Coordinates of C-alpha atoms and ligand atoms in Angstrom, one line a residue:
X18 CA 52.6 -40.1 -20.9
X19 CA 52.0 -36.4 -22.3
X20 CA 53.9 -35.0 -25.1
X21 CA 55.5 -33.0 -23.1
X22 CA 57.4 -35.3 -20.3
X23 CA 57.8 -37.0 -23.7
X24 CA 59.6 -34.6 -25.9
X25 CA 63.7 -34.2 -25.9
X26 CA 63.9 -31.4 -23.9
X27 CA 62.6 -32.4 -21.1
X28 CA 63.6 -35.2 -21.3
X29 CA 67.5 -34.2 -21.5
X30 CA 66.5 -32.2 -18.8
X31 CA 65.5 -35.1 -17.3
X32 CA 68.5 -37.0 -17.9
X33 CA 70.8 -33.8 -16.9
X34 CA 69.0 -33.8 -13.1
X35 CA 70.1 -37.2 -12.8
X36 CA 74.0 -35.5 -12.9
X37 CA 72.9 -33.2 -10.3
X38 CA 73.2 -35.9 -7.4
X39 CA 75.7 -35.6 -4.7
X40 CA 76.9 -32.2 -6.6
X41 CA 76.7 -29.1 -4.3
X42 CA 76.7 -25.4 -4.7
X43 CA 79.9 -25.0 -2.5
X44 CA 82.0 -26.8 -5.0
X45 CA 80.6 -24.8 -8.1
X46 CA 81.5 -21.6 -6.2
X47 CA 84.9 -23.5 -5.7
X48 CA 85.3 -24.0 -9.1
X49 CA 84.1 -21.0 -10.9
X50 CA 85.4 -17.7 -8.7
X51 CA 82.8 -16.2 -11.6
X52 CA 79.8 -18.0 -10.8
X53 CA 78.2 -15.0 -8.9
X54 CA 78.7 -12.2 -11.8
X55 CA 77.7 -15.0 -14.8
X56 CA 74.6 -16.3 -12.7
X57 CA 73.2 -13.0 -12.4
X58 CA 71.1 -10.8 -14.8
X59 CA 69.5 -7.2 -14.4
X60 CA 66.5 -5.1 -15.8
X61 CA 64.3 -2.3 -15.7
X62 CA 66.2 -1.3 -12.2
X63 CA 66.0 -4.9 -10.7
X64 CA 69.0 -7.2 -9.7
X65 CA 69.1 -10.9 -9.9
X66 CA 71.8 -13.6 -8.5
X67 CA 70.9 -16.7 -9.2
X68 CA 74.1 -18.3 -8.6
X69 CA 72.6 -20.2 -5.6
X70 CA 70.5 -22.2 -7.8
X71 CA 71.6 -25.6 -8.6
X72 CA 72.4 -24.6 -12.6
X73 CA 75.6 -24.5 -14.5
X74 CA 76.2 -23.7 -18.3
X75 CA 74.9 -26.8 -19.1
X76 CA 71.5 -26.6 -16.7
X77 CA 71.3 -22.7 -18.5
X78 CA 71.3 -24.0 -21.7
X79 CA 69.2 -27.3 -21.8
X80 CA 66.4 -25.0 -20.1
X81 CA 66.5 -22.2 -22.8
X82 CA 66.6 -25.4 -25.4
X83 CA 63.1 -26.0 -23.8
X84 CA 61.8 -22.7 -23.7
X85 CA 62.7 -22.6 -27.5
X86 CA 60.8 -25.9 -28.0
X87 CA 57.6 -24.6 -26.1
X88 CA 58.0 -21.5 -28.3
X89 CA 58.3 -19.3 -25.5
X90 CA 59.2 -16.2 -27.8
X91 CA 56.3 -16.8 -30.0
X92 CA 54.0 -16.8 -26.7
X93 CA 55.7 -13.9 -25.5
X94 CA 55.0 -12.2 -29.0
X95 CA 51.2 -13.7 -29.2
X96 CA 50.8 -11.8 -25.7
X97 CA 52.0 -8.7 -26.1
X98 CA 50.1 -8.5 -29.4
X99 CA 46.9 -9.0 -27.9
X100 CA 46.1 -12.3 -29.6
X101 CA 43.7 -14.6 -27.9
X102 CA 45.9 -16.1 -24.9
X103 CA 43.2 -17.1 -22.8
X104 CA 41.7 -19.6 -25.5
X105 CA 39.2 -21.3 -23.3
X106 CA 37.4 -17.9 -22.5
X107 CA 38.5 -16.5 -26.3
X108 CA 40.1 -13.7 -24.5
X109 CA 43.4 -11.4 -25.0
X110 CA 45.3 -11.0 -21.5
X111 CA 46.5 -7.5 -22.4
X112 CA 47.7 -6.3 -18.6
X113 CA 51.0 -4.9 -20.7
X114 CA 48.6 -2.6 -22.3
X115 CA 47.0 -1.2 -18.7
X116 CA 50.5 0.4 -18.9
X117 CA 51.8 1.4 -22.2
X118 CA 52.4 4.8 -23.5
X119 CA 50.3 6.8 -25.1
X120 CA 51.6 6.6 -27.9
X121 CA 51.3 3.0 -28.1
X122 CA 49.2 0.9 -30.3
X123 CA 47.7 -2.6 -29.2
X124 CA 45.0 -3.5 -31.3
X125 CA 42.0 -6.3 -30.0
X126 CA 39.4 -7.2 -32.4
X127 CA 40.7 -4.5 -35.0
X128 CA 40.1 -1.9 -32.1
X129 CA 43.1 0.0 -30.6
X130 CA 42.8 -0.3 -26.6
X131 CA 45.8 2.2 -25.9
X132 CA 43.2 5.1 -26.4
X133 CA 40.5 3.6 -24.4
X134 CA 42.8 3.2 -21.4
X135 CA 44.3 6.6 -21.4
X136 CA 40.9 7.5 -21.5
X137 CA 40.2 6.4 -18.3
X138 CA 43.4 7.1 -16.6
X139 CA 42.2 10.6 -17.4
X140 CA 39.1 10.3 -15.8
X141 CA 40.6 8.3 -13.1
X142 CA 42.8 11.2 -12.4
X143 CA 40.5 13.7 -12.8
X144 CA 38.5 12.4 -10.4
X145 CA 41.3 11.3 -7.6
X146 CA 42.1 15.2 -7.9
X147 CA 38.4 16.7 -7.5
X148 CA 38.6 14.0 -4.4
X149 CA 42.2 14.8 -2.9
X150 CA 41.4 18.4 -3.7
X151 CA 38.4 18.9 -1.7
X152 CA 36.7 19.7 -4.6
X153 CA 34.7 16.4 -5.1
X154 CA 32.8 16.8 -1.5
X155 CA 30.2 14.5 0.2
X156 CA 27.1 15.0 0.3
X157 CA 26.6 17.2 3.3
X158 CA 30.0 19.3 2.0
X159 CA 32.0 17.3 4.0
X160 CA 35.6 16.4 2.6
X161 CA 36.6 12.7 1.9
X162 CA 38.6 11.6 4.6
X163 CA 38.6 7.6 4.3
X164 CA 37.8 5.8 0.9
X165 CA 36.4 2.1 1.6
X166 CA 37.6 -0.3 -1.3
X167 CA 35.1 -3.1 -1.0
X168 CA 35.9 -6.3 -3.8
X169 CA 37.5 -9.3 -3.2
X170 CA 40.2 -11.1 -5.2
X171 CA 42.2 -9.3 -7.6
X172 CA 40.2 -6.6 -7.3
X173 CA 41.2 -6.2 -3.4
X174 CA 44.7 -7.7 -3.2
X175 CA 46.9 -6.0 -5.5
X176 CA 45.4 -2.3 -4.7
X177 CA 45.4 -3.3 -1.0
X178 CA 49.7 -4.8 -1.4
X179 CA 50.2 -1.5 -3.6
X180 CA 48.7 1.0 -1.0
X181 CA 50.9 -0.5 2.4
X182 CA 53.7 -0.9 0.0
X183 CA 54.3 2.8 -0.7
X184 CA 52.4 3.7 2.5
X185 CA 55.0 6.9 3.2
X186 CA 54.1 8.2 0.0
X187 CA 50.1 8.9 1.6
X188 CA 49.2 12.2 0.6
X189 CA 45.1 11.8 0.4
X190 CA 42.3 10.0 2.2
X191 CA 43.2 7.1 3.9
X192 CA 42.2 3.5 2.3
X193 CA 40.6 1.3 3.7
X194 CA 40.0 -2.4 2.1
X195 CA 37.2 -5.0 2.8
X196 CA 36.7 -8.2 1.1
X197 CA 36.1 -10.4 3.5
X198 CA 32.1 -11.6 3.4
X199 CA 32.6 -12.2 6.7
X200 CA 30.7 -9.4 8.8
X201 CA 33.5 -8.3 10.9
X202 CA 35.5 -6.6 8.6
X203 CA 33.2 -4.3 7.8
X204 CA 31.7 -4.0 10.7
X205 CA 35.4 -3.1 12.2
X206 CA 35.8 -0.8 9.2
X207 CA 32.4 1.2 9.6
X208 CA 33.0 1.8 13.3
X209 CA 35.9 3.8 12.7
X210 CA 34.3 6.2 9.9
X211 CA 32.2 8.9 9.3
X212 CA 29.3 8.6 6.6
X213 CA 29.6 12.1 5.8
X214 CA 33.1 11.7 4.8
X215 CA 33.5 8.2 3.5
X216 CA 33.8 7.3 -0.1
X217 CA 33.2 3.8 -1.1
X218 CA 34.8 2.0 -4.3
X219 CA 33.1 -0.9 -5.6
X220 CA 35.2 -3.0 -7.3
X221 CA 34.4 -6.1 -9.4
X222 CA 35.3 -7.2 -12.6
X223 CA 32.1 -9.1 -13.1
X224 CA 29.6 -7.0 -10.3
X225 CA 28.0 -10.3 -9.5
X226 CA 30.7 -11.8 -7.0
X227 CA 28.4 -12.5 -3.5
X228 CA 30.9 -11.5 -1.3
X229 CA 31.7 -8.0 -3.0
X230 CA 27.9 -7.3 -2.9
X231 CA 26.9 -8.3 0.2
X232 CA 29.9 -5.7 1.6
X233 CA 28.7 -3.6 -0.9
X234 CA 24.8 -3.6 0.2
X235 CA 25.8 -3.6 4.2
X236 CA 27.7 -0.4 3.5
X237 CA 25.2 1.3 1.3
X238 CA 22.6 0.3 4.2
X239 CA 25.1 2.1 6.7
X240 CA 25.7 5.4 4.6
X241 CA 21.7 5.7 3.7
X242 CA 20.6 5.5 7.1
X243 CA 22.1 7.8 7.7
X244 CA 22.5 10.5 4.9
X245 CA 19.5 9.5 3.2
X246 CA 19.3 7.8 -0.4
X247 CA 19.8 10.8 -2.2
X248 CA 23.7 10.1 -1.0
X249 CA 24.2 7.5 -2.7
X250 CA 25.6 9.4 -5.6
X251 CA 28.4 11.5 -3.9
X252 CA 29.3 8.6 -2.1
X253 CA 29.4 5.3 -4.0
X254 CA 31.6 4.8 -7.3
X255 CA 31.9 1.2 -9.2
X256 CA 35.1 0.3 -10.8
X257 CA 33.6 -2.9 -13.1
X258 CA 33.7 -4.2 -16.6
X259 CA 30.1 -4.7 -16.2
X260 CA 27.6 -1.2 -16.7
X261 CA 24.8 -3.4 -15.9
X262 CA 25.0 -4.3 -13.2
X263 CA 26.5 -1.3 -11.5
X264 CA 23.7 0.2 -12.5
X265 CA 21.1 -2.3 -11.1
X266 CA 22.9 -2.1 -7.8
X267 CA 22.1 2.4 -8.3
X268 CA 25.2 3.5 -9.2
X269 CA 24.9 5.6 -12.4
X270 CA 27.4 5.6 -15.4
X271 CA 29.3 8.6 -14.4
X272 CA 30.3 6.9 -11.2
X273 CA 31.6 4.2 -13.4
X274 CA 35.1 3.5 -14.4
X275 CA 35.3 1.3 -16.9
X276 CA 38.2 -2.1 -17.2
X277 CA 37.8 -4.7 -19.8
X278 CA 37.1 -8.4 -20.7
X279 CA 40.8 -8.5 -21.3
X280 CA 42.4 -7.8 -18.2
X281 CA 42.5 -10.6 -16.0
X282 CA 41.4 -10.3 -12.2
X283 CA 44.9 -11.0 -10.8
X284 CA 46.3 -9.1 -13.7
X285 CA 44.0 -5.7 -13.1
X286 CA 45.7 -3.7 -10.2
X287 CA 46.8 -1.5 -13.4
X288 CA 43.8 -0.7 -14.3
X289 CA 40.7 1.3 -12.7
X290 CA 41.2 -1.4 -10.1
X291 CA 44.0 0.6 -8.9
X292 CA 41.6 4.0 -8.3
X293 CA 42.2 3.5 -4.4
X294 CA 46.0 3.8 -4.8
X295 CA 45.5 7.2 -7.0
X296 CA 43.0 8.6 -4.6
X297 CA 45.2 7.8 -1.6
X298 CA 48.7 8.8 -3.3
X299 CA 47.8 10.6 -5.9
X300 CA 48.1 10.3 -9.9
X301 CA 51.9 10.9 -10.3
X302 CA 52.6 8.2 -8.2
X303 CA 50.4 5.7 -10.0
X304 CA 51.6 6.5 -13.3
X305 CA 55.3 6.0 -11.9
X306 CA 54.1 2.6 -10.8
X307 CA 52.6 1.6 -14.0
X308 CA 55.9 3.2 -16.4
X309 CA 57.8 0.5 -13.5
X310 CA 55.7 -2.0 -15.0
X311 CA 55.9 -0.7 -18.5
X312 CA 60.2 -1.1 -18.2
X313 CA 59.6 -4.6 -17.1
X314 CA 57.4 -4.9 -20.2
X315 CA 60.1 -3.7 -21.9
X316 CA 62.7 -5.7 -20.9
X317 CA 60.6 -9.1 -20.9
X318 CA 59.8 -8.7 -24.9
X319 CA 63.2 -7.4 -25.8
X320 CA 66.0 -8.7 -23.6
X321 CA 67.2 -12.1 -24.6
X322 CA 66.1 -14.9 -22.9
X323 CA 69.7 -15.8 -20.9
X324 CA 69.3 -12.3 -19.9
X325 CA 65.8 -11.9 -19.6
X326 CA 64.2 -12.0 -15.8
X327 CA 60.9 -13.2 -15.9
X328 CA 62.4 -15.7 -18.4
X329 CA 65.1 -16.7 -15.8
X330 CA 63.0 -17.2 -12.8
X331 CA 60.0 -18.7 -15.2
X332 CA 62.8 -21.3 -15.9
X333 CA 64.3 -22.0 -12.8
X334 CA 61.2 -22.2 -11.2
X335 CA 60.4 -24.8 -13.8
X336 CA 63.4 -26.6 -13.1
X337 CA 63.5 -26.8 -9.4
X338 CA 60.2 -28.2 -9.0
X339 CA 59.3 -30.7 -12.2
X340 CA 63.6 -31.4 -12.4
X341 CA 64.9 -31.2 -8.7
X342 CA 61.6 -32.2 -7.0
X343 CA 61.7 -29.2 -4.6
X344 CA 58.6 -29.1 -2.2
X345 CA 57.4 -25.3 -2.7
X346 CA 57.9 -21.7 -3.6
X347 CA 59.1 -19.7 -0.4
X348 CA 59.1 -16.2 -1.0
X349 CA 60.6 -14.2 1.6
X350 CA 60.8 -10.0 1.2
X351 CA 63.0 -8.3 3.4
X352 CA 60.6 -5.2 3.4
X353 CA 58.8 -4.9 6.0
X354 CA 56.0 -2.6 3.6
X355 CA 55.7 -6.0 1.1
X356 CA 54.0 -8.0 3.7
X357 CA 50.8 -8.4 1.7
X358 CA 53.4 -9.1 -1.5
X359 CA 53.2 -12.9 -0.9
X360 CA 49.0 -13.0 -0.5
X361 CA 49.6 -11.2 -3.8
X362 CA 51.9 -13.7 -5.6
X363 CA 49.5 -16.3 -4.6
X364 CA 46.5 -15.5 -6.0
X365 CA 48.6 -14.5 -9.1
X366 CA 50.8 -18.1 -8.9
X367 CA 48.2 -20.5 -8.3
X368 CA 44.8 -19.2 -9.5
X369 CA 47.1 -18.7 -13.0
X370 CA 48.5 -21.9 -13.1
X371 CA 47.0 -24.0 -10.6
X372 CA 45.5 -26.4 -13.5
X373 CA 45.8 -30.4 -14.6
X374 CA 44.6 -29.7 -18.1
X375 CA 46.9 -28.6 -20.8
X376 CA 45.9 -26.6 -23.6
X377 CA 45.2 -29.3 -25.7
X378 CA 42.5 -30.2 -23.2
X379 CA 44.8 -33.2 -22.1
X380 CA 45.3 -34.3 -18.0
X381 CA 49.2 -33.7 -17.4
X382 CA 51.2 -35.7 -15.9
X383 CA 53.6 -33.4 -14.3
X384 CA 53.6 -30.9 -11.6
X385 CA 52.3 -27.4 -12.4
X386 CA 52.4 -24.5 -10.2
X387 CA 54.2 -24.9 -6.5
X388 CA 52.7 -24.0 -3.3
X389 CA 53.9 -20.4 -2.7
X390 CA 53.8 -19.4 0.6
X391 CA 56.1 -17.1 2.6
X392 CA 56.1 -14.2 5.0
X393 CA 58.6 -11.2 5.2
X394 CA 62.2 -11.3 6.7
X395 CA 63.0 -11.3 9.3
X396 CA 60.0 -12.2 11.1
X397 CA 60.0 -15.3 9.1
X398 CA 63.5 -16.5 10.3
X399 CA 61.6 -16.9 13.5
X400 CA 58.5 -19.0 12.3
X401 CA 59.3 -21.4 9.9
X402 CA 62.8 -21.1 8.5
X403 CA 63.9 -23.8 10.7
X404 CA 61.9 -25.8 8.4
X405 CA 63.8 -24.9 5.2
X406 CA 66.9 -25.3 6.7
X407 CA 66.5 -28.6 8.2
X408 CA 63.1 -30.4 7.2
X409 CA 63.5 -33.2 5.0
X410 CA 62.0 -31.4 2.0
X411 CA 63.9 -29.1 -0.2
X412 CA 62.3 -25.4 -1.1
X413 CA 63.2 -22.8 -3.4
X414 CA 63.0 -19.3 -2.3
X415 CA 63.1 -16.1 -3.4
X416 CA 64.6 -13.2 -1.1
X417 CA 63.6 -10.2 -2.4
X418 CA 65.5 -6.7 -0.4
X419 CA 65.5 -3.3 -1.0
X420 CA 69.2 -1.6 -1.2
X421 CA 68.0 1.7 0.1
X422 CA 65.3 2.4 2.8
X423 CA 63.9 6.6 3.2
X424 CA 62.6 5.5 6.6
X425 CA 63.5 7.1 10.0
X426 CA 65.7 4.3 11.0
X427 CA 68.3 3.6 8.2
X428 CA 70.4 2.2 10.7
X429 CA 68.2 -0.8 11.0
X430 CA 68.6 -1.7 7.5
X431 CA 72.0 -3.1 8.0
X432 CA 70.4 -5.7 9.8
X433 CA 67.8 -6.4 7.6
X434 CA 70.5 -7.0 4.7
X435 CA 72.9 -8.4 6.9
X436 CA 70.3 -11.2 7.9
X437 CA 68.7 -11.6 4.0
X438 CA 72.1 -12.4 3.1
X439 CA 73.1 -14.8 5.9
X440 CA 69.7 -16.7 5.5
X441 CA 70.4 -17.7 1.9
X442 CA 74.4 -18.3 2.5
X443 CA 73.0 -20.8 5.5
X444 CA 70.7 -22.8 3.4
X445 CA 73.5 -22.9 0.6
X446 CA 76.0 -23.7 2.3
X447 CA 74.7 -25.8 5.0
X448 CA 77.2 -27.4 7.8
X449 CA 78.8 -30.8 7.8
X450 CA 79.7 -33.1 10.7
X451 CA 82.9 -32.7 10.9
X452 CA 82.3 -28.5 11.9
X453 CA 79.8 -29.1 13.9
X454 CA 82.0 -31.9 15.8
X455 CA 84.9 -29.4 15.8
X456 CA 82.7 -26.7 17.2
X457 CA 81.2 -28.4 19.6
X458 CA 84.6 -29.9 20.7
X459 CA 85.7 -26.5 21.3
X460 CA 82.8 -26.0 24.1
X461 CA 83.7 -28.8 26.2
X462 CA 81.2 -31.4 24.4
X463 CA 83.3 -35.0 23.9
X464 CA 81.8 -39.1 24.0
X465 CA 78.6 -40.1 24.1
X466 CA 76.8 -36.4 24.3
X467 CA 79.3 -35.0 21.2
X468 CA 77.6 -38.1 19.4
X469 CA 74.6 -38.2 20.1
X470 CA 74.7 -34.0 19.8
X471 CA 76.2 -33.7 16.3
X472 CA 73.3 -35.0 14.5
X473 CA 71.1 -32.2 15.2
X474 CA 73.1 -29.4 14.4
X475 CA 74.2 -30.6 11.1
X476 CA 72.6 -28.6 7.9
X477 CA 72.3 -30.5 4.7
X478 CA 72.5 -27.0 2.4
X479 CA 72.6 -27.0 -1.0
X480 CA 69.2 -25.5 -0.7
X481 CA 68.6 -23.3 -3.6
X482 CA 67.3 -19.5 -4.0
X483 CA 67.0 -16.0 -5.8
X484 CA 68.2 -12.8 -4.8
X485 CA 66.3 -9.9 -6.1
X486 CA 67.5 -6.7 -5.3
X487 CA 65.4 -3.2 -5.9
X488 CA 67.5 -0.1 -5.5
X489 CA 64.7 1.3 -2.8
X490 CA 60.9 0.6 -2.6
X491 CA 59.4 2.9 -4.5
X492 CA 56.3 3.2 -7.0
X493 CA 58.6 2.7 -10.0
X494 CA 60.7 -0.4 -8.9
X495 CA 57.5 -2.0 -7.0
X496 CA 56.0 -1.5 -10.6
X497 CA 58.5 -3.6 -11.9
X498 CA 58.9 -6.0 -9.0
X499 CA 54.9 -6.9 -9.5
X500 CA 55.0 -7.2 -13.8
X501 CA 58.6 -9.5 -13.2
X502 CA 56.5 -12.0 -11.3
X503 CA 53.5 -11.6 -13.7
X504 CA 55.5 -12.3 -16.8
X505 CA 57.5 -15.1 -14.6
X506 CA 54.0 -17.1 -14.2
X507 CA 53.1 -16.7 -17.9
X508 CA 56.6 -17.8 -18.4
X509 CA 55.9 -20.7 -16.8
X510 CA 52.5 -21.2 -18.1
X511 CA 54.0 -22.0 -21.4
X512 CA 57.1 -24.2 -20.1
X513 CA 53.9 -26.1 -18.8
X514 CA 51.5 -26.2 -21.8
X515 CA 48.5 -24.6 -19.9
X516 CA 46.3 -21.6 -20.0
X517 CA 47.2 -18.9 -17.2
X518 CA 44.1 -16.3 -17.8
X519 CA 41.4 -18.6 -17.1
X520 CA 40.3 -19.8 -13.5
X521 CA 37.3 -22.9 -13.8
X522 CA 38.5 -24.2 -10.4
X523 CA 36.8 -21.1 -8.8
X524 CA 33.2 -22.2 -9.6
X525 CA 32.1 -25.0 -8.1
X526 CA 32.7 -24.0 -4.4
X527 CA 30.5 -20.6 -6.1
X528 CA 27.7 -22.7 -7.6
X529 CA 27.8 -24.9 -4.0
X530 CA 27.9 -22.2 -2.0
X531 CA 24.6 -21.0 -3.6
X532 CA 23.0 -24.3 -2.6
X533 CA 24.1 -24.4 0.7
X534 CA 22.9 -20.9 1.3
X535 CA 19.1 -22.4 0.1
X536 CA 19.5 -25.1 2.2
X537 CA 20.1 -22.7 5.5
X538 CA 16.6 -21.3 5.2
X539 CA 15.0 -24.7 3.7
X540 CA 17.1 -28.0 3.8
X541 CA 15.0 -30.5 1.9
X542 CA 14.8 -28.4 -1.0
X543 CA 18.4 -28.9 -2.0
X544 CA 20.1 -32.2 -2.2
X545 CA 23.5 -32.5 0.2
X546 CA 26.0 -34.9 1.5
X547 CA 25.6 -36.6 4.7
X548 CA 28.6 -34.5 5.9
X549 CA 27.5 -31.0 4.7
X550 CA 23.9 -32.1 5.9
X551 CA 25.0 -33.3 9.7
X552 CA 27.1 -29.9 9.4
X553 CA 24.2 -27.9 8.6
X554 CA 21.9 -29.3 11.2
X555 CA 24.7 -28.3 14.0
X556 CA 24.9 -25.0 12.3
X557 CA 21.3 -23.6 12.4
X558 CA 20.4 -21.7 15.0
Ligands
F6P614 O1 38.3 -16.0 -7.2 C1 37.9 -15.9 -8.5 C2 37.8 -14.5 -9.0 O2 37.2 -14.5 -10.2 C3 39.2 -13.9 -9.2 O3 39.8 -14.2 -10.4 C4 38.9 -12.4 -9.1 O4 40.0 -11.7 -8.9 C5 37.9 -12.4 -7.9 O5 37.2 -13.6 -8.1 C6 37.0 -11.2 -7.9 O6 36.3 -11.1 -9.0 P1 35.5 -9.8 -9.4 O7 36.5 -8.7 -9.5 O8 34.8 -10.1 -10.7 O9 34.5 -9.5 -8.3

């Protein structure tokens, strides 16, 4: 048993879940005509009802009892004061200071970063306006058209989610992202350009990631053959922590902008990892995303912790899965633009806190981070909501809806809210068999096929969810949207006594992947299983 699962409070958690049988959210509502303005909580523009979580007063304040025993404010505090977070790497995780004023000052090692990263917010902007201008030209004079964004991870999925999120905001080159290592992307990608007015983006925190260079090498091929070598320079910049190795791969300094040790890969769309969204949009619009962010910094260091979202849904995420045993973390936008939010969350969710060993360097014995998984509303009521309404397994999920849309067809968006709404009233409130008898009573249906009907129709409910509400989709709220559910898995980090800014479990299927590759060309040199061997042997050409 960990200390954890042994201390009191989780273990009055614990005890509390135990009250929580045969208790549903219908009769809270019933008794509390409150329950939706007290389970709610708002900041930095965002609006969250909660009240269809299984909580009440009590649940509220045994949780904030534990996130005072894990020392969640102290955390919180250690974080935001760039204090070495990530201990097994002896790293700060300073994404709040990607986007803090300028007049801020976060110190690491003695050194004030604040500077540093205006600095290159400068240069970044500089350059996305020489681009967007037409002043920054290829080399045969040609205007940038299309920029290529070619990294893979963090640096691919939050600049990629960003640019279709505030796609009607597009006001420079288009953006084009490939990460994949498999060929057809950029093969795909590369048919539809032109060399002479393509610029490429390199991104990699580390500029050693085989997948990001092989892309990067393919393309560089491509653009030489045929502008010549000598185009390398008007055509190619890096966005990497590592000079290096940019500059092995013959991109020179200047066509560097620079990130940092301390801002994690999933954490880093903030940073120069986020050049494709200012080239494409513009700088305004990425510093209106970042001050988003900055307000949700804000509010998650300041507000108090009843009142406090990334604390709220930190906790109740906490609660439904290690407490309530639900199966896994839906999340379900109602905005058509935040498709790519979910592969977002993912990465951020469970390469954060996807880990067995707590910070003591102890195996735990409790669940860590959920599946997430989801898809956007309402496409998803069509694919697998039957599941969450019906299958055996409970899941939490979050709908997340815009209130206003600026699109052509604001009609339509009555729909949208109208069906966000009635998804998460359905799996609250469920229907018993006594309606379903009634209805079907009503069409005719009596003996042996009512029976033997009623049974399928019925809805168990009482399945919990969030509500997050954003006054429109736009570079400020999305800003705000994205550092509530980066805060929410550090939240939940601490609740679970492990590290969120390191990611060990990414290596061996690197360092394997590396053997494998030898063993294509010469298979007794490296030593295989009998599966991957037989594999290989059906694989070779
Ligand atoms: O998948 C592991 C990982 O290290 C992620 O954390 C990161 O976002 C991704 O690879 C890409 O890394 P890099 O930006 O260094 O190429």
């Amino acid at each position: 048993m960990s200390n954890l699962t042994q201390s009191p409070a989780w273990r009055a958690l614990q005890d509390h879940a135990r009250t929580w049988s045969g208790r549903t959210l219908l009769d809270l509502f019933a008794q509390d005509v409150d329950r939706a303005a007290s389970l709610s909580a708002s900041g930095a523009g965002l609006f969250l009802d909660y009240s269809k979580q299984r909580v009440d007063a009590r649940t509220l304040e045994l949780l904030l009892a534990f996130a005072e025993q894990q020392q969640l404010q102290g955390w919180i505090a250690r974080m935001f004061s760039g204090a070495l977070v990530n201990d097994t790497e002896q790293r700060a995780a300073l994404h709040v200071a990607l986007r803090a004023p300028r007049a801020a000052q976060i110190f690491v090692g003695g050194t004030d970063v604040v500077p540093r990263v205006h600095g290159v917010l400068d240069r970044m902007s500089s350059f996305a306006d020489a681009v967007r201008s037409g002043f920054w030209t290829g080399e045969t004079g040609a205007r940038i058209t299309d920029i290529v964004n070619i990294g893979i991870g963090g640096s691919d999925l939050g600049p990629r989610m960003v640019c279709e999120a505030l796609a009607p905001a597009a006001s420079g080159p288009r953006a084009h992202f490939v990460a994949n290592v498999d060929g057809a992307q950029i093969a795909a990608t590369l048919r539809g350009l032109k060399p002479a007015s393509t610029l490429f983006v390199v991104a990699s925190k580390v500029f050693t990631t085989q997948e990001t260079l092989a892309n990067a090498h393919t393309a560089r091929h491509w653009l030489v053959s045929h502008l010549g070598e000598g185009a390398v320079e008007r055509h190619f910049v890096a966005v990497s922590t590592n000079l290096a190795e940019v500059r092995k791969f013959g991109i020179a300094p200047a066509n560097m902008f620079e990130f940092w040790d301390w801002v994690g890969g999933r954490y880093s769309l903030w940073s120069a990892i986020g050049l494709p969204i200012m080239l494409a949009y513009g700088p305004a619009l990425f510093r209106e995303l970042l001050a988003g962010a900055h307000a949700m910094d804000q509010h998650f260091s300041h507000a108090p912790p009843a009142q406090n979202l990334p604390v709220l849904l930190g906790l109740l995420g906490v609660w439904n899965s290690n407490f309530l045993a639900t199966g896994s973390q839906v999340i379900a936008p109602y905005a058509q633009r935040l498709e790519r939010f979910v592969g977002w969350v993912q990465q951020l969710e469970m390469e954060s806190n996807g880990k067995a060993i707590d910070r003591e360097g102890m195996p735990v014995d409790y669940a860590t981070t959920p599946v997430l998984w989801g898809d956007v509303g309402t496409n998803a009521q069509h694919a697998f909501f039957q599941m969450l309404h019906q299958g055996p397994i409970t899941h939490a999920v979050d709908f997340i809806l815009p209130v206003t849309v600026d699109h052509e067809y604001p009609d339509q968006h009555r729909l949208l809210i109208a069906n966000c709404l009635a998804q998460s009233a359905a799996l609250m409130r469920g229907k018993d068999a006594g309606a379903v008898r009634a209805e079907l009573q009503a069409q005719g249906l009596s003996g042996d096929e009512l029976d033997k009907a009623i049974p399928h129709r019925v809805f168990r409910g009482n399945r919990p969810s969030n509500t997050l509400l954003l006054p429109r989709l736009d570079a400020y709220h999305l800003g705000a949207l994205l550092a509530l559910y980066e805060h929410r898995t550090f939240v939940q980090s601490v609740l679970w006594n492990i590290n969120a800014f390191d990611q060990w479990g990414v290596e061996l299927g690197k360092q394997l992947a590396q053997s494998v590759l030898r063993a294509i060309d010469d298979p007794a040199s490296v030593d295989l299983d009998g599966s991957t061997r037989a594999l290989l042997a059906r694989l070779r050409p």
